[in-house]
Amino acid sequence: AIGRPKPVLITVGSATHNVRAARKAYDLEPCSVIVSWLPQYHDCGLMFLLLTIVSAATCILTFPFMFIKRPVLWLEIVSKYKATCTPVPSFALPLVENYMSRISKGEPMINLKLDNLRNLIVINEPVYSTVVESFVENFSNFGLSSSAMAPSYRLVENCTFVSTAWSHDISQVPPTYRSLLPSARFFS
């Protein structure tokens, strides 16, 4: 049964710590470009705005309604602005795939370049491996790397960020989504 929403008290200190931990985990820096369609009143939408400020990155926002109306818009914006990071709930992945499969032959082919994307952060749980594998398979032709897939666990009580699949260390080859830390994993 679904209970009533409960208020959560979050201190400035915990929010600051949370944003710094997420910034380090996602390797965000001033040259990073974040694309989001999450509402800013949503816990993760707000935290990614704060991440943008703390990391001095660029953030491109669009309305959630625009994503729902035309899901591929999200990836077009990622392509156009050469985004390095984008957070989405897992339902977004099959929604985009379904939209792409319905494009008629009469419409112009969508030109996507996803090779700049280092963090495609899937923010809700559970994250099913079949959904992610299908998305990677369908968008690898556009430059999407499986190593960009970063399932992340969140709790509002913890200012959203609890754990993620990996830390992007340029001295190491990032693991694929198939070999994730147990704290942030896909479910079959």
XYZ file of C-alpha atoms in Angstrom:
188
model
C 0.000 0.000 0.000
C 1.187 3.480 -0.769
C 1.431 5.723 2.258
C 1.049 9.441 2.562
C 4.049 11.535 1.589
C 6.089 12.514 4.613
C 8.153 15.673 4.940
C 11.903 15.287 5.149
C 14.193 17.761 6.920
C 17.398 18.350 4.987
C 20.127 20.570 6.369
C 22.378 22.814 4.288
C 25.318 20.732 5.476
C 23.828 17.457 4.272
C 22.839 18.987 0.928
C 26.357 20.388 0.494
C 27.963 17.066 1.352
C 25.585 15.237 -0.986
C 26.280 17.537 -3.940
C 30.050 17.300 -3.419
C 29.900 13.478 -3.265
C 27.821 13.311 -6.443
C 30.115 15.800 -8.211
C 33.103 13.598 -7.448
C 31.320 10.371 -8.428
C 30.166 11.806 -11.774
C 33.478 13.638 -12.370
C 31.720 16.940 -13.053
C 33.899 19.953 -13.788
C 33.590 23.388 -15.411
C 33.769 21.894 -18.927
C 30.902 19.454 -18.158
C 27.535 19.919 -19.853
C 24.430 18.603 -18.081
C 21.119 18.123 -19.896
C 17.955 17.587 -17.879
C 14.220 17.563 -18.380
C 13.525 16.666 -14.733
C 11.303 19.205 -12.965
C 13.275 21.476 -10.656
C 10.824 20.793 -7.834
C 11.707 17.079 -8.107
C 14.450 15.984 -5.713
C 16.850 14.940 -8.481
C 15.986 17.913 -10.681
C 16.905 20.246 -7.830
C 20.085 18.353 -6.974
C 21.305 18.496 -10.585
C 20.813 22.255 -10.588
C 22.917 22.437 -7.428
C 25.504 20.119 -9.020
C 25.704 22.486 -11.973
C 26.406 25.431 -9.674
C 28.967 23.624 -7.519
C 30.858 22.185 -10.494
C 30.563 25.427 -12.528
C 29.220 23.311 -15.382
C 26.748 24.284 -18.075
C 23.173 23.050 -17.677
C 20.623 22.843 -20.469
C 17.038 22.425 -19.257
C 13.829 21.630 -21.046
C 10.287 21.158 -19.798
C 9.232 17.658 -18.681
C 6.113 18.035 -20.842
C 8.305 18.485 -23.925
C 10.028 15.187 -23.166
C 6.717 13.359 -22.697
C 5.341 14.869 -25.921
C 8.459 14.026 -27.963
C 10.876 11.798 -25.996
C 13.711 11.890 -28.548
C 14.012 15.646 -27.910
C 16.068 14.740 -24.833
C 18.715 12.964 -26.933
C 18.615 15.675 -29.601
C 19.503 18.233 -26.907
C 22.218 15.908 -25.564
C 23.614 15.741 -29.138
C 23.308 19.426 -29.962
C 25.027 20.656 -26.802
C 27.506 17.737 -26.563
C 26.293 16.839 -23.094
C 28.592 14.848 -20.855
C 25.968 14.066 -18.195
C 22.214 13.539 -18.128
C 19.959 12.144 -15.381
C 16.782 10.232 -16.261
C 14.354 7.873 -14.570
C 14.497 4.390 -16.081
C 11.061 4.742 -17.713
C 12.631 7.269 -20.099
C 14.759 4.656 -21.836
C 11.952 2.482 -23.291
C 9.864 5.590 -23.956
C 12.589 6.961 -26.265
C 13.082 3.555 -27.902
C 9.350 3.222 -28.539
C 9.183 6.735 -30.004
C 12.126 6.007 -32.318
C 10.503 2.771 -33.531
C 7.340 4.662 -34.521
C 9.087 7.224 -36.727
C 7.679 6.754 -40.187
C 9.830 6.429 -43.271
C 8.536 9.787 -44.505
C 10.097 11.678 -41.598
C 13.730 12.770 -41.720
C 16.158 10.434 -39.989
C 17.115 11.670 -36.557
C 20.804 12.499 -36.393
C 22.165 11.854 -32.909
C 25.740 12.060 -31.628
C 26.006 10.567 -28.157
C 29.750 9.989 -28.027
C 30.371 12.876 -25.577
C 28.048 11.348 -22.980
C 30.103 10.052 -20.038
C 27.242 9.696 -17.534
C 23.742 8.629 -18.462
C 22.458 8.463 -14.910
C 19.453 6.199 -14.378
C 18.008 7.514 -11.126
C 15.216 5.276 -9.992
C 15.204 1.809 -8.625
C 15.117 -0.931 -9.501
C 16.991 -0.536 -12.760
C 16.392 -3.566 -14.959
C 19.333 -4.828 -17.001
C 17.090 -5.729 -19.956
C 15.916 -2.122 -20.274
C 19.462 -0.734 -20.162
C 20.896 -3.393 -22.479
C 18.180 -2.731 -25.042
C 18.803 1.023 -24.879
C 22.568 0.615 -25.262
C 22.074 -1.793 -28.162
C 19.688 0.571 -29.964
C 21.754 3.715 -29.428
C 25.331 2.428 -29.713
C 25.132 3.237 -33.450
C 24.792 6.882 -32.370
C 27.960 6.705 -30.252
C 26.458 5.741 -26.881
C 29.024 3.798 -24.879
C 27.892 1.119 -22.460
C 30.368 2.596 -19.951
C 28.256 5.779 -19.831
C 25.392 3.914 -18.160
C 25.402 4.804 -14.452
C 22.527 3.436 -12.373
C 22.322 5.446 -9.170
C 20.462 4.863 -5.958
C 18.761 7.799 -4.345
C 16.862 8.674 -1.189
C 15.164 11.993 -0.610
C 16.201 11.698 3.026
C 19.819 11.672 1.855
C 19.383 14.609 -0.552
C 18.990 12.054 -3.365
C 22.501 10.707 -3.906
C 23.370 7.481 -2.096
C 25.504 5.488 -4.508
C 26.329 5.105 -8.160
C 27.814 2.424 -10.353
C 31.294 3.845 -10.768
C 33.577 6.790 -10.423
C 34.965 7.991 -13.729
C 38.730 7.989 -13.173
C 40.581 8.933 -16.363
C 43.583 6.824 -15.306
C 41.416 3.694 -15.418
C 39.234 2.162 -18.075
C 35.660 2.592 -16.815
C 33.813 -0.679 -16.223
C 30.880 -1.631 -18.365
C 27.439 -1.668 -16.811
C 27.794 -5.473 -16.603
C 30.420 -5.246 -13.842
C 28.938 -2.759 -11.401
C 29.500 -2.281 -7.712
C 26.952 -4.178 -5.622
C 25.661 -0.909 -4.126
C 24.276 0.207 -7.488
C 23.293 -2.635 -9.739
C 20.821 -3.676 -12.368
C 18.081 -6.170 -11.611
C 17.238 -8.968 -14.017
